[in-house]
CSV table of C-alpha atoms and ligand atoms in Angstrom, one decimal:
chain,number,residue,atom,x,y,z
A,1,MET,CA,-12.1,-34.5,4.0
A,2,ALA,CA,-11.2,-34.2,7.8
A,3,ASP,CA,-12.4,-37.0,9.4
A,4,LEU,CA,-12.3,-36.2,13.1
A,5,GLN,CA,-11.0,-38.4,16.3
A,6,LEU,CA,-10.9,-37.1,19.9
A,7,VAL,CA,-8.2,-39.3,21.0
A,8,VAL,CA,-7.3,-39.5,25.0
A,9,LEU,CA,-4.3,-41.0,25.2
A,10,LYS,CA,-3.6,-40.8,29.4
A,11,THR,CA,-4.6,-38.3,32.1
A,12,VAL,CA,-2.4,-36.4,33.9
A,13,ASN,CA,-3.0,-37.3,37.1
A,14,ASP,CA,-3.8,-40.8,37.7
A,15,GLY,CA,-2.5,-42.9,33.7
A,16,PRO,CA,-4.2,-43.9,31.1
A,17,ILE,CA,-8.1,-44.1,31.2
A,18,ASP,CA,-9.1,-44.7,28.0
A,19,ASP,CA,-7.2,-45.2,25.1
A,20,THR,CA,-10.0,-45.6,22.7
A,21,ALA,CA,-10.9,-43.1,20.2
A,22,ILE,CA,-13.9,-41.8,20.4
A,23,LYS,CA,-15.1,-40.5,17.4
A,24,PHE,CA,-16.8,-37.2,16.1
A,25,PRO,CA,-17.5,-37.6,13.4
A,26,ASP,CA,-21.0,-34.7,12.9
A,27,ILE,CA,-18.2,-31.7,14.5
A,28,GLU,CA,-16.6,-29.4,11.9
A,29,THR,CA,-12.5,-29.3,13.1
A,30,ASN,CA,-13.1,-25.0,13.5
A,31,THR,CA,-15.7,-26.0,16.2
A,32,MET,CA,-13.5,-29.7,18.1
A,33,GLN,CA,-10.3,-27.1,17.6
A,34,GLY,CA,-12.2,-24.7,19.4
A,35,THR,CA,-14.1,-26.1,22.1
A,36,LEU,CA,-10.3,-27.2,22.7
A,37,SER,CA,-8.3,-24.5,23.5
A,38,SER,CA,-11.3,-22.7,24.9
A,39,LEU,CA,-10.9,-25.5,27.0
A,40,ALA,CA,-7.7,-25.3,27.7
A,41,ALA,CA,-7.9,-21.7,28.3
A,42,ARG,CA,-9.5,-22.5,31.5
A,43,SER,CA,-6.4,-25.1,32.4
A,44,MET,CA,-8.8,-27.9,32.4
A,45,ILE,CA,-7.4,-29.9,29.6
A,46,VAL,CA,-3.6,-29.9,27.5
A,47,PHE,CA,-4.5,-30.6,23.3
A,48,LYS,CA,-2.4,-31.8,20.7
A,49,PRO,CA,-3.8,-32.1,17.2
A,50,ILE,CA,-2.4,-34.9,15.2
A,51,GLU,CA,-3.1,-35.3,12.0
A,52,LEU,CA,-3.3,-37.8,9.5
A,53,GLU,CA,-3.5,-38.7,6.1
A,54,VAL,CA,-6.1,-41.0,4.8
A,55,TRP,CA,-6.9,-42.6,1.7
A,56,THR,CA,-10.9,-43.0,0.8
A,57,LEU,CA,-12.0,-44.6,-1.7
A,58,THR,CA,-13.5,-42.6,-5.6
A,59,PRO,CA,-17.1,-44.4,-6.7
A,60,GLU,CA,-14.9,-46.8,-8.5
A,61,ALA,CA,-12.8,-48.4,-6.3
A,62,GLU,CA,-15.6,-49.4,-4.4
A,63,GLU,CA,-17.2,-51.1,-7.1
A,64,ILE,CA,-13.8,-53.0,-7.5
A,65,VAL,CA,-14.4,-54.4,-3.7
A,66,GLU,CA,-17.4,-55.4,-4.5
A,67,LYS,CA,-16.9,-56.9,-8.2
A,68,GLY,CA,-13.2,-57.9,-7.6
A,69,SER,CA,-11.1,-55.5,-10.2
A,70,HIS,CA,-12.0,-54.9,-14.3
A,71,GLU,CA,-8.9,-56.8,-15.2
A,72,ILE,CA,-10.1,-60.1,-12.9
A,73,ARG,CA,-13.8,-59.6,-14.4
A,74,LEU,CA,-12.2,-60.0,-17.9
A,75,LEU,CA,-10.3,-62.8,-16.3
A,76,ASP,CA,-13.7,-64.9,-15.7
A,77,GLU,CA,-15.2,-63.8,-18.0
A,78,VAL,CA,-12.4,-65.5,-20.4
A,79,ILE,CA,-11.8,-68.4,-18.2
A,80,LYS,CA,-16.2,-68.9,-18.3
A,81,ASN,CA,-15.9,-69.6,-21.4
A,82,LEU,CA,-14.4,-72.7,-23.0
A,83,ASP,CA,-13.2,-71.5,-25.8
A,84,GLY,CA,-12.5,-67.4,-24.7
A,85,LEU,CA,-14.6,-64.5,-25.0
A,86,LYS,CA,-14.9,-62.6,-28.9
A,87,ILE,CA,-13.4,-59.2,-27.6
A,88,ALA,CA,-16.2,-57.8,-29.8
A,89,ASP,CA,-18.3,-59.2,-27.0
A,90,VAL,CA,-15.5,-57.3,-24.3
A,91,GLY,CA,-17.8,-54.4,-23.7
A,92,LYS,CA,-20.9,-56.3,-24.1
A,93,VAL,CA,-20.4,-58.4,-21.3
A,94,LEU,CA,-18.0,-55.7,-18.6
A,95,GLY,CA,-19.5,-52.3,-19.6
A,96,SER,CA,-17.3,-49.4,-19.0
A,97,ALA,CA,-15.1,-51.3,-17.1
A,98,GLY,CA,-14.4,-54.0,-20.1
A,99,LYS,CA,-11.9,-51.8,-22.5
A,100,LEU,CA,-9.8,-51.2,-19.4
A,101,GLY,CA,-10.1,-54.4,-17.9
A,102,GLN,CA,-9.0,-55.7,-21.1
A,103,GLN,CA,-6.0,-53.5,-21.6
A,104,ARG,CA,-4.4,-55.1,-17.9
A,105,ALA,CA,-5.0,-58.5,-17.7
A,106,PHE,CA,-3.3,-58.1,-21.2
A,107,LYS,CA,-0.4,-56.3,-19.6
A,108,ASN,CA,-0.3,-57.9,-16.5
A,109,GLY,CA,0.2,-61.1,-19.3
A,110,TRP,CA,-3.4,-62.7,-18.0
A,111,VAL,CA,-5.0,-63.0,-21.2
A,112,LYS,CA,-3.6,-63.1,-25.1
A,113,LYS,CA,-5.8,-63.0,-28.3
A,114,GLU,CA,-6.5,-66.3,-30.7
A,115,GLY,CA,-8.2,-64.6,-34.3
A,116,ASP,CA,-10.8,-62.7,-33.2
A,117,ARG,CA,-11.2,-63.7,-28.9
A,118,LEU,CA,-8.9,-63.6,-25.7
A,119,VAL,CA,-8.3,-66.6,-24.8
A,120,ALA,CA,-6.2,-66.9,-20.8
A,121,ASN,CA,-2.9,-67.5,-20.4
A,122,VAL,CA,-2.6,-68.0,-17.5
A,123,SER,CA,-3.1,-72.2,-15.2
A,124,ASP,CA,-4.1,-70.4,-11.7
A,125,LYS,CA,-6.5,-67.7,-11.2
A,126,PRO,CA,-3.6,-64.9,-9.9
A,127,VAL,CA,-4.8,-63.5,-6.7
A,128,ASP,CA,-6.5,-59.6,-7.4
A,129,GLU,CA,-3.7,-56.7,-5.9
A,130,THR,CA,-6.0,-54.5,-6.8
A,131,ALA,CA,-9.0,-55.1,-5.6
A,132,ALA,CA,-7.0,-56.5,-2.2
A,133,ASP,CA,-5.3,-53.3,-1.7
A,134,LEU,CA,-8.7,-51.4,-2.2
A,135,LYS,CA,-9.5,-52.9,0.2
A,136,ALA,CA,-7.3,-52.7,3.0
A,137,VAL,CA,-7.4,-48.9,2.0
A,138,LYS,CA,-10.6,-48.3,3.4
A,139,GLU,CA,-10.2,-50.7,6.2
A,140,THR,CA,-7.1,-48.9,6.9
A,141,GLY,CA,-7.1,-45.6,5.6
A,142,THR,CA,-3.1,-46.5,4.2
A,143,LEU,CA,-1.5,-48.5,2.4
A,144,SER,CA,2.2,-49.5,3.7
A,145,ASN,CA,3.7,-50.1,0.6
A,146,ALA,CA,4.2,-46.4,-0.7
A,147,LEU,CA,4.5,-46.9,-4.0
A,148,GLU,CA,1.2,-49.0,-4.5
A,149,LEU,CA,-0.6,-46.6,-3.6
A,150,ASN,CA,1.0,-43.7,-5.9
A,151,GLU,CA,0.0,-46.1,-8.6
A,152,LEU,CA,-3.4,-46.1,-7.3
A,153,ARG,CA,-4.0,-42.5,-6.6
A,154,LYS,CA,-2.3,-42.1,-9.9
A,155,ARG,CA,-5.1,-44.8,-11.6
A,156,LYS,CA,-7.4,-41.6,-10.0
A,157,LEU,CA,-8.7,-44.5,-7.2
A,158,LEU,CA,-8.6,-42.8,-4.3
A,159,ILE,CA,-8.7,-39.2,-2.7
A,160,LYS,CA,-6.7,-38.2,-0.6
A,161,GLY,CA,-7.9,-36.5,3.0
A,162,LYS,CA,-6.6,-35.9,6.2
A,163,LYS,CA,-8.0,-36.8,9.7
A,164,VAL,CA,-7.4,-35.2,12.7
A,165,SER,CA,-7.0,-36.2,15.9
A,166,TYR,CA,-6.2,-34.9,19.0
A,167,LYS,CA,-4.4,-36.1,22.0
A,168,VAL,CA,-6.0,-34.6,24.9
A,169,GLU,CA,-5.1,-35.0,28.3
A,170,LYS,CA,-6.1,-33.7,32.3
A,171,GLY,CA,-4.6,-30.0,32.5
A,172,PRO,CA,-4.3,-28.8,36.4
A,173,GLU,CA,-7.6,-27.4,36.8
A,174,PHE,CA,-9.5,-30.5,34.9
A,175,ALA,CA,-13.1,-30.9,36.0
A,176,LEU,CA,-15.9,-32.4,35.1
A,177,GLU,CA,-17.8,-29.5,35.5
A,178,ILE,CA,-17.1,-25.4,33.3
A,179,LYS,CA,-17.1,-23.0,35.7
A,180,LYS,CA,-18.1,-19.7,35.7
A,181,LEU,CA,-15.2,-17.3,35.4
A,182,GLU,CA,-14.4,-13.9,36.7
A,183,THR,CA,-12.9,-11.4,33.9
A,184,ASP,CA,-13.2,-7.9,36.2
A,185,LEU,CA,-12.7,-8.0,39.8
A,186,THR,CA,-15.5,-5.4,41.7
A,187,PRO,CA,-15.0,-3.2,44.3
A,188,GLU,CA,-17.7,-5.8,45.9
A,189,MET,CA,-15.9,-8.5,45.6
A,190,VAL,CA,-13.4,-7.0,47.2
A,191,ALA,CA,-16.1,-5.9,50.2
A,192,SER,CA,-17.4,-9.2,50.8
A,193,GLY,CA,-14.4,-11.1,50.4
A,194,SER,CA,-15.8,-12.9,48.0
A,195,TRP,CA,-13.1,-12.8,45.6
A,196,LYS,CA,-11.3,-15.9,47.2
A,197,THR,CA,-12.8,-18.3,46.0
A,198,GLN,CA,-13.7,-16.8,42.4
A,199,THR,CA,-12.4,-18.1,40.0
A,200,PHE,CA,-10.5,-16.1,37.2
A,201,LYS,CA,-10.1,-15.4,33.7
A,202,PRO,CA,-6.6,-16.2,33.3
A,203,TYR,CA,-4.8,-13.0,31.3
A,204,ASN,CA,-3.8,-12.7,27.8
A,205,PHE,CA,-1.3,-11.5,26.9
A,206,GLU,CA,-1.3,-12.3,23.3
A,207,ALA,CA,-4.2,-10.2,23.1
A,208,GLU,CA,-3.9,-8.1,20.4
A,209,GLY,CA,-6.9,-5.8,22.3
A,210,ALA,CA,-8.8,-3.9,19.5
A,211,LEU,CA,-7.6,-0.9,18.1
A,212,THR,CA,-8.0,2.6,18.7
A,213,PRO,CA,-9.7,4.6,16.4
A,214,SER,CA,-7.5,7.1,15.8
A,215,GLY,CA,-6.3,10.7,13.5
A,216,ALA,CA,-3.3,9.9,11.1
A,217,LEU,CA,-1.0,11.9,9.8
A,218,HIS,CA,-1.4,12.4,5.9
A,219,PRO,CA,2.2,11.7,4.6
A,220,LEU,CA,2.6,15.5,2.9
A,221,ASN,CA,2.1,16.5,6.9
A,222,LYS,CA,4.9,14.7,7.7
A,223,VAL,CA,7.4,15.4,5.4
A,224,ARG,CA,6.3,18.6,5.9
A,225,GLU,CA,7.2,18.9,9.5
A,226,GLU,CA,10.1,17.8,8.5
A,227,PHE,CA,10.6,20.7,5.6
A,228,ARG,CA,9.4,23.3,8.1
A,229,GLN,CA,12.2,22.1,10.8
A,230,ILE,CA,14.6,23.2,8.8
A,231,PHE,CA,13.9,25.8,7.6
A,232,PHE,CA,13.2,26.7,11.6
A,233,ALA,CA,16.9,25.5,12.2
A,234,MET,CA,17.5,27.7,9.1
A,235,GLY,CA,16.7,30.8,10.7
A,236,PHE,CA,13.4,31.1,8.7
A,237,THR,CA,10.3,32.1,9.6
A,238,GLU,CA,6.6,30.4,8.1
A,239,MET,CA,4.9,33.6,5.4
A,240,PRO,CA,0.7,33.2,6.8
A,241,THR,CA,-0.4,31.4,4.1
A,242,ASN,CA,-3.8,31.1,4.7
A,243,GLN,CA,-5.6,33.0,1.8
A,244,TYR,CA,-6.3,30.6,-1.6
A,245,VAL,CA,-7.4,33.2,-3.5
A,246,GLU,CA,-5.3,36.4,-4.3
A,247,SER,CA,-5.6,38.5,-7.4
A,248,GLY,CA,-4.0,38.7,-10.6
A,249,PHE,CA,-1.9,42.3,-9.1
A,250,TRP,CA,-0.2,39.8,-6.5
A,251,ASN,CA,-0.2,36.3,-7.6
A,252,PHE,CA,1.6,38.3,-11.1
A,253,ASP,CA,1.5,41.7,-12.2
A,254,THR,CA,3.5,42.5,-8.6
A,255,LEU,CA,5.7,39.4,-10.1
A,256,PHE,CA,7.3,41.1,-13.4
A,257,VAL,CA,4.5,38.4,-15.4
A,258,PRO,CA,2.7,40.4,-17.6
A,259,GLN,CA,-0.5,40.1,-18.5
A,260,GLN,CA,-0.5,38.4,-22.4
A,261,HIS,CA,2.2,35.6,-20.3
A,262,PRO,CA,0.6,32.4,-21.0
A,263,ALA,CA,0.2,31.7,-17.8
A,264,ARG,CA,-2.5,33.6,-16.7
A,265,ASP,CA,-4.5,31.6,-20.1
A,266,LEU,CA,-8.2,30.6,-18.7
A,267,GLN,CA,-6.1,26.5,-19.4
A,268,ASP,CA,-3.8,27.4,-17.1
A,269,THR,CA,-4.9,29.6,-14.5
A,270,PHE,CA,-8.7,29.2,-11.9
A,271,TYR,CA,-10.4,32.1,-12.1
A,272,ILE,CA,-13.0,33.1,-9.1
A,273,LYS,CA,-16.6,34.0,-10.6
A,274,ASP,CA,-18.5,35.2,-8.1
A,275,PRO,CA,-16.7,37.2,-6.6
A,276,ILE,CA,-14.8,38.5,-10.1
A,277,GLU,CA,-12.9,41.1,-8.5
A,278,ALA,CA,-10.8,42.2,-5.7
A,279,ASP,CA,-9.8,45.6,-5.0
A,280,GLU,CA,-7.0,48.1,-5.3
A,281,PRO,CA,-4.4,47.0,-3.5
A,282,GLU,CA,-3.9,49.9,-0.6
A,283,ASP,CA,-0.4,51.1,-1.2
A,284,LYS,CA,-1.4,53.6,-4.6
A,285,THR,CA,1.8,54.7,-5.1
A,286,TYR,CA,3.0,50.6,-5.5
A,287,TRP,CA,-0.2,50.1,-8.0
A,288,GLU,CA,1.2,52.7,-10.1
A,289,ASN,CA,5.0,51.0,-9.9
A,290,ILE,CA,4.0,48.1,-11.4
A,291,HIS,CA,2.1,49.4,-13.6
A,292,LYS,CA,4.2,51.9,-14.9
A,293,VAL,CA,6.9,49.4,-15.0
A,294,HIS,CA,5.0,46.9,-16.9
A,295,GLU,CA,3.9,49.8,-19.4
A,296,THR,CA,6.4,52.3,-19.6
A,297,GLY,CA,9.5,50.7,-17.7
A,298,ALA,CA,10.8,52.0,-14.7
A,299,PHE,CA,13.4,51.3,-12.6
A,300,GLY,CA,15.6,51.8,-15.1
A,301,SER,CA,13.9,48.5,-16.9
A,302,ILE,CA,12.7,49.4,-20.6
A,303,GLY,CA,9.2,47.8,-18.9
A,304,TYR,CA,7.2,45.3,-21.9
A,305,ARG,CA,5.4,48.8,-23.5
A,306,TYR,CA,1.8,47.0,-23.3
A,307,PRO,CA,-1.3,49.0,-22.5
A,308,TRP,CA,-1.2,47.5,-18.9
A,309,SER,CA,-5.1,47.2,-17.9
A,310,ALA,CA,-5.6,47.5,-14.1
A,311,LYS,CA,-9.0,45.4,-14.4
A,312,GLU,CA,-6.9,42.0,-15.5
A,313,SER,CA,-4.6,42.7,-12.3
A,314,ARG,CA,-8.1,42.6,-9.7
A,315,ARG,CA,-9.2,39.3,-10.9
A,316,LEU,CA,-9.4,36.7,-8.4
A,317,VAL,CA,-7.0,33.5,-9.1
A,318,LEU,CA,-6.9,30.1,-7.0
A,319,ARG,CA,-3.2,31.1,-6.7
A,320,THR,CA,-1.0,29.7,-8.7
A,321,HIS,CA,2.3,29.4,-7.0
A,322,THR,CA,3.1,30.8,-2.7
A,323,THR,CA,5.6,33.4,-4.9
A,324,ALA,CA,2.7,34.8,-4.3
A,325,VAL,CA,2.9,36.0,-0.8
A,326,SER,CA,6.3,35.9,-0.8
A,327,SER,CA,5.9,38.9,-2.9
A,328,ARG,CA,3.2,40.7,-0.6
A,329,MET,CA,5.6,39.4,2.1
A,330,LEU,CA,9.0,41.3,0.5
A,331,HIS,CA,5.6,44.4,-0.2
A,332,GLN,CA,5.2,44.1,3.8
A,333,LEU,CA,9.5,44.4,4.7
A,334,ALA,CA,9.3,46.9,2.1
A,335,ALA,CA,8.7,49.2,4.1
A,336,ASP,CA,12.0,48.3,6.8
A,337,PRO,CA,14.1,47.1,4.0
A,338,LYS,CA,16.2,44.4,5.9
A,339,PRO,CA,17.7,41.1,5.8
A,340,ALA,CA,15.1,38.4,6.3
A,341,ARG,CA,14.5,34.7,5.7
A,342,PHE,CA,10.9,33.8,5.2
A,343,PHE,CA,9.4,30.2,3.8
A,344,SER,CA,5.6,28.7,3.4
A,345,ILE,CA,4.5,25.1,2.4
A,346,ASP,CA,1.1,25.5,0.9
A,347,ARG,CA,-1.4,24.6,-1.4
A,348,VAL,CA,-1.7,25.7,-4.8
A,349,PHE,CA,-3.8,25.4,-7.8
A,350,ARG,CA,-3.2,25.8,-11.5
A,351,ASN,CA,-5.4,24.7,-14.2
A,352,GLU,CA,-3.8,21.3,-15.4
A,353,ALA,CA,-4.9,18.1,-16.5
A,354,VAL,CA,-4.6,15.5,-14.0
A,355,ASP,CA,-2.4,11.9,-14.8
A,356,ALA,CA,-0.3,10.0,-12.5
A,357,THR,CA,1.6,12.3,-11.3
A,358,HIS,CA,0.2,15.9,-11.3
A,359,LEU,CA,-3.1,17.3,-10.4
A,360,ALA,CA,-5.2,20.2,-10.1
A,361,GLU,CA,-3.4,20.8,-6.9
A,362,PHE,CA,-0.7,20.3,-5.1
A,363,HIS,CA,2.0,22.0,-2.6
A,364,GLN,CA,4.8,24.3,-2.9
A,365,ILE,CA,7.7,24.7,-0.6
A,366,GLU,CA,9.0,28.1,-0.9
A,367,GLY,CA,12.0,30.1,0.4
A,368,VAL,CA,13.4,33.8,-0.4
A,369,ILE,CA,16.0,34.7,1.1
A,370,ALA,CA,16.1,38.8,1.5
A,371,GLY,CA,20.1,39.8,2.4
A,372,ASP,CA,22.4,42.5,1.5
A,373,ASP,CA,24.5,42.6,-2.0
A,374,ILE,CA,24.1,38.5,-2.0
A,375,THR,CA,24.9,37.0,-5.7
A,376,LEU,CA,24.0,34.3,-7.3
A,377,GLY,CA,26.9,31.8,-5.7
A,378,ASP,CA,25.5,32.5,-2.2
A,379,LEU,CA,22.0,31.7,-3.3
A,380,ILE,CA,23.6,28.7,-5.0
A,381,GLY,CA,25.6,27.9,-1.5
A,382,PHE,CA,22.6,27.9,0.3
A,383,MET,CA,20.7,25.3,-2.2
A,384,ASP,CA,23.6,22.8,-1.3
A,385,ARG,CA,22.9,23.4,2.4
A,386,PHE,CA,19.6,23.2,2.3
A,387,PHE,CA,20.0,20.1,0.5
A,388,LYS,CA,22.7,19.1,2.6
A,389,ARG,CA,19.7,18.9,5.1
A,390,MET,CA,18.2,16.3,3.7
A,391,GLY,CA,20.7,14.1,2.2
A,392,VAL,CA,21.2,15.0,-0.8
A,393,ASP,CA,25.0,16.3,-1.5
A,394,LYS,CA,24.8,16.1,-5.1
A,395,LEU,CA,23.6,19.3,-7.1
A,396,ARG,CA,23.7,20.5,-10.3
A,397,PHE,CA,21.4,23.8,-11.5
A,398,LYS,CA,20.5,24.7,-14.9
A,399,PRO,CA,19.1,28.1,-16.1
A,400,ALA,CA,16.1,28.3,-17.0
A,401,TYR,CA,13.3,31.5,-17.0
A,402,ASN,CA,10.8,32.7,-14.9
A,403,PRO,CA,9.6,36.7,-15.7
A,404,TYR,CA,10.2,37.0,-11.6
A,405,THR,CA,13.8,35.5,-11.9
A,406,GLU,CA,17.4,36.8,-13.5
A,407,PRO,CA,19.1,34.3,-13.6
A,408,SER,CA,16.7,31.4,-13.1
A,409,MET,CA,17.9,28.0,-12.6
A,410,GLU,CA,16.3,24.6,-12.6
A,411,ILE,CA,18.1,22.8,-9.5
A,412,PHE,CA,18.6,19.3,-9.9
A,413,ALA,CA,19.3,16.3,-7.8
A,414,TRP,CA,20.6,12.8,-7.8
A,415,HIS,CA,19.3,10.5,-6.9
A,416,ALA,CA,20.9,7.6,-5.7
A,417,GLY,CA,18.3,5.2,-5.4
A,418,LEU,CA,16.8,6.1,-9.2
A,419,ASN,CA,20.2,6.6,-10.5
A,420,LYS,CA,20.1,9.4,-12.1
A,421,TRP,CA,19.7,13.9,-11.8
A,422,ILE,CA,16.2,14.6,-11.1
A,423,GLU,CA,14.6,18.6,-11.4
A,424,ILE,CA,13.0,19.0,-7.6
A,425,GLY,CA,12.6,22.6,-8.2
A,426,ASN,CA,13.0,26.6,-10.0
A,427,SER,CA,14.5,29.1,-8.7
A,428,GLY,CA,16.2,32.4,-9.0
A,429,MET,CA,17.2,35.5,-7.7
A,430,PHE,CA,14.0,38.3,-7.7
A,431,ARG,CA,14.2,41.5,-10.6
A,432,PRO,CA,14.6,44.8,-10.1
A,433,GLU,CA,11.3,45.0,-11.7
A,434,MET,CA,10.0,43.6,-8.7
A,435,LEU,CA,12.1,44.7,-5.5
A,436,GLU,CA,12.7,47.9,-6.4
A,437,SER,CA,7.9,48.9,-7.5
A,438,MET,CA,8.4,47.8,-3.7
A,439,GLY,CA,10.4,50.2,-3.2
A,440,LEU,CA,13.2,47.5,-1.6
A,441,PRO,CA,16.5,49.3,-2.2
A,442,LYS,CA,18.6,48.7,-4.3
A,443,THR,CA,21.1,47.1,-2.0
A,444,LEU,CA,19.1,44.4,-0.6
A,445,ARG,CA,18.8,41.7,-2.9
A,446,VAL,CA,16.5,39.2,-3.0
A,447,HIS,CA,16.2,35.2,-4.1
A,448,GLY,CA,14.1,32.5,-4.1
A,449,PHE,CA,13.9,29.2,-5.1
A,450,GLY,CA,10.4,26.8,-5.0
A,451,LEU,CA,9.7,22.9,-5.3
A,452,SER,CA,6.9,20.7,-4.8
A,453,LEU,CA,6.0,18.9,-1.8
A,454,GLU,CA,4.3,16.1,-3.5
A,455,ARG,CA,7.9,14.7,-5.3
A,456,PRO,CA,9.7,14.0,-2.2
A,457,THR,CA,7.0,12.9,-0.9
A,458,MET,CA,6.2,10.2,-3.5
A,459,ILE,CA,10.2,9.1,-4.0
A,460,LYS,CA,9.9,8.8,-0.2
A,461,TYR,CA,7.1,6.3,0.4
A,462,GLY,CA,8.1,4.5,-3.3
A,463,LEU,CA,4.4,6.4,-5.2
A,464,SER,CA,4.6,6.1,-9.1
A,465,ASN,CA,1.1,8.1,-8.6
A,466,ILE,CA,-0.4,11.2,-7.0
A,467,ARG,CA,-3.6,10.6,-6.5
A,468,ASP,CA,-3.0,7.6,-4.2
A,469,LEU,CA,-1.6,9.9,-2.3
A,470,LEU,CA,-4.7,13.1,-2.9
A,471,GLY,CA,-8.5,12.7,-4.0
A,472,HIS,CA,-11.2,10.4,-3.6
A,473,LYS,CA,-8.8,7.3,-3.9
A,474,VAL,CA,-6.1,7.3,-1.5
A,475,ASN,CA,-6.2,3.9,-0.1
A,476,LEU,CA,-7.4,4.9,4.2
A,477,GLU,CA,-5.3,2.4,5.3
A,478,PHE,CA,-1.6,3.5,3.6
A,479,ILE,CA,-2.3,7.3,5.7
A,480,GLU,CA,-3.2,5.7,8.4
A,481,SER,CA,0.1,3.2,8.5
A,482,ASN,CA,2.5,5.1,7.3
A,483,PRO,CA,6.2,5.6,8.8
A,484,ALA,CA,7.6,8.5,10.3
A,485,VAL,CA,10.4,9.9,8.2
A,486,ARG,CA,12.8,12.4,8.9
A,487,LEU,CA,14.9,13.8,5.3
A,488,ASP,CA,18.8,13.6,6.9
A,489,GLU,CA,18.0,9.7,5.1
A,490,THR,CA,18.0,10.8,1.7
A,491,LEU,CA,14.6,11.8,0.1
A,492,VAL,CA,14.5,12.8,-3.6
B,501,LIG,N1,7.5,30.2,-8.4
B,501,LIG,C1,8.6,28.8,-9.3
B,501,LIG,C2,7.2,28.4,-9.8
B,501,LIG,O1,6.2,28.1,-9.1
B,501,LIG,C3,9.1,28.8,-7.5
B,501,LIG,C4,10.0,30.1,-7.9
B,501,LIG,C5,9.8,31.0,-6.3
B,501,LIG,C6,11.3,30.7,-8.7
B,501,LIG,C7,10.7,31.3,-6.0
B,501,LIG,C8,11.6,31.3,-8.3
B,501,LIG,C9,12.3,31.9,-7.0
B,501,LIG,O2,8.2,26.9,-10.1
């Protein structure tokens, strides 16, 4: 509840003009504040709000002011009857005020009990302080005695409210009329010279201005870009990953993934319905080599020894990993074998149940290094240097299994924030079955590794649900406002 008063205390230039409060009871505080602010913005006035606590009376309190407190009214009734008031009649005589009046009159020591009656216990009629206090509050909005005020509040006789007054003074541009303020200086004003007499709205340097709608980089793109820069700095070339659909041949067979491997099941891989199959690759020797290495063995390997199906190999899938792209690139490298470093960061697809940490599609960071006679030690050393650039300096490797690498290692990083080892990737040395089928010489060894882009991004931005990062549930505000990222701070 706010009562409004405009207190004109004094003017700036010519002393007090009026110290009478002008009341504007029908105006909302907001409207008043708005009007004053706009006048102040034109420097016509200077003002300051003054907020006062005011107390108003409840209907019960109003009744007390009018008729006296319950206790005094009870005492009156008791005195009126020479032999006192029958307790049983209190309610009848005083109604709802009776019970409370009786309690308080007892408490004050004004009445006492004699048999079934109440009789007066005072010779003179006491002062009705409750009524007097309430009357004072009604007139002034408050009470000088804070204890009593609190007592009345506790008795639910008062309601707290607020009275807003404004101390208003004339400002430097004080006038009785509001002049039209120009907002823009136009060429016409300059030409005619009218700008000299016009009044311009002052600049508001505090104004925040409307946000300019613009695109925003998705956090995944930001982190991806950081990884790209690290790869470039370490001499890698980016692989073309713009082909989401691959044949089983490139996605699996070239990687020595047998055709019965569970990863090739419908539950794990999305197969394309139309067209259902791809053409066979132009390199027929390679095609035959892959056939052989699976079915009968070749290049010193005994193979898997099962009837390899060309049809299965031609089936189209949404690529399940970017290692399919690495395989294409290494096959190209076989035309002119030499040390090389390739990387890619792009989308892959897996037929997985979606939950807080898995989507049916995610991004893979993939690196491939081909070098003369490089060893597992080189791979570990490279990993150390690569992750150090992201602020990760404690790595552990755990033996793992991939059909296309031997040995294979899962990569774990120590996460200082989470205080535990977390799995960040998978790696290994590509098998001769894969490399020699392509025609790469035995001496050119290739190792590779893969990480998800989502995992470090979620850790970096403190997200625990992948659906907050990708998909239709993403909050655009988050995308627009999230900060840039530097990988040299600890990312994982
Ligand atoms: N393709 C593997 C994965 O999807 C990652 C990997 C790439 C492992 C290269 C070894 C070599 O997890």
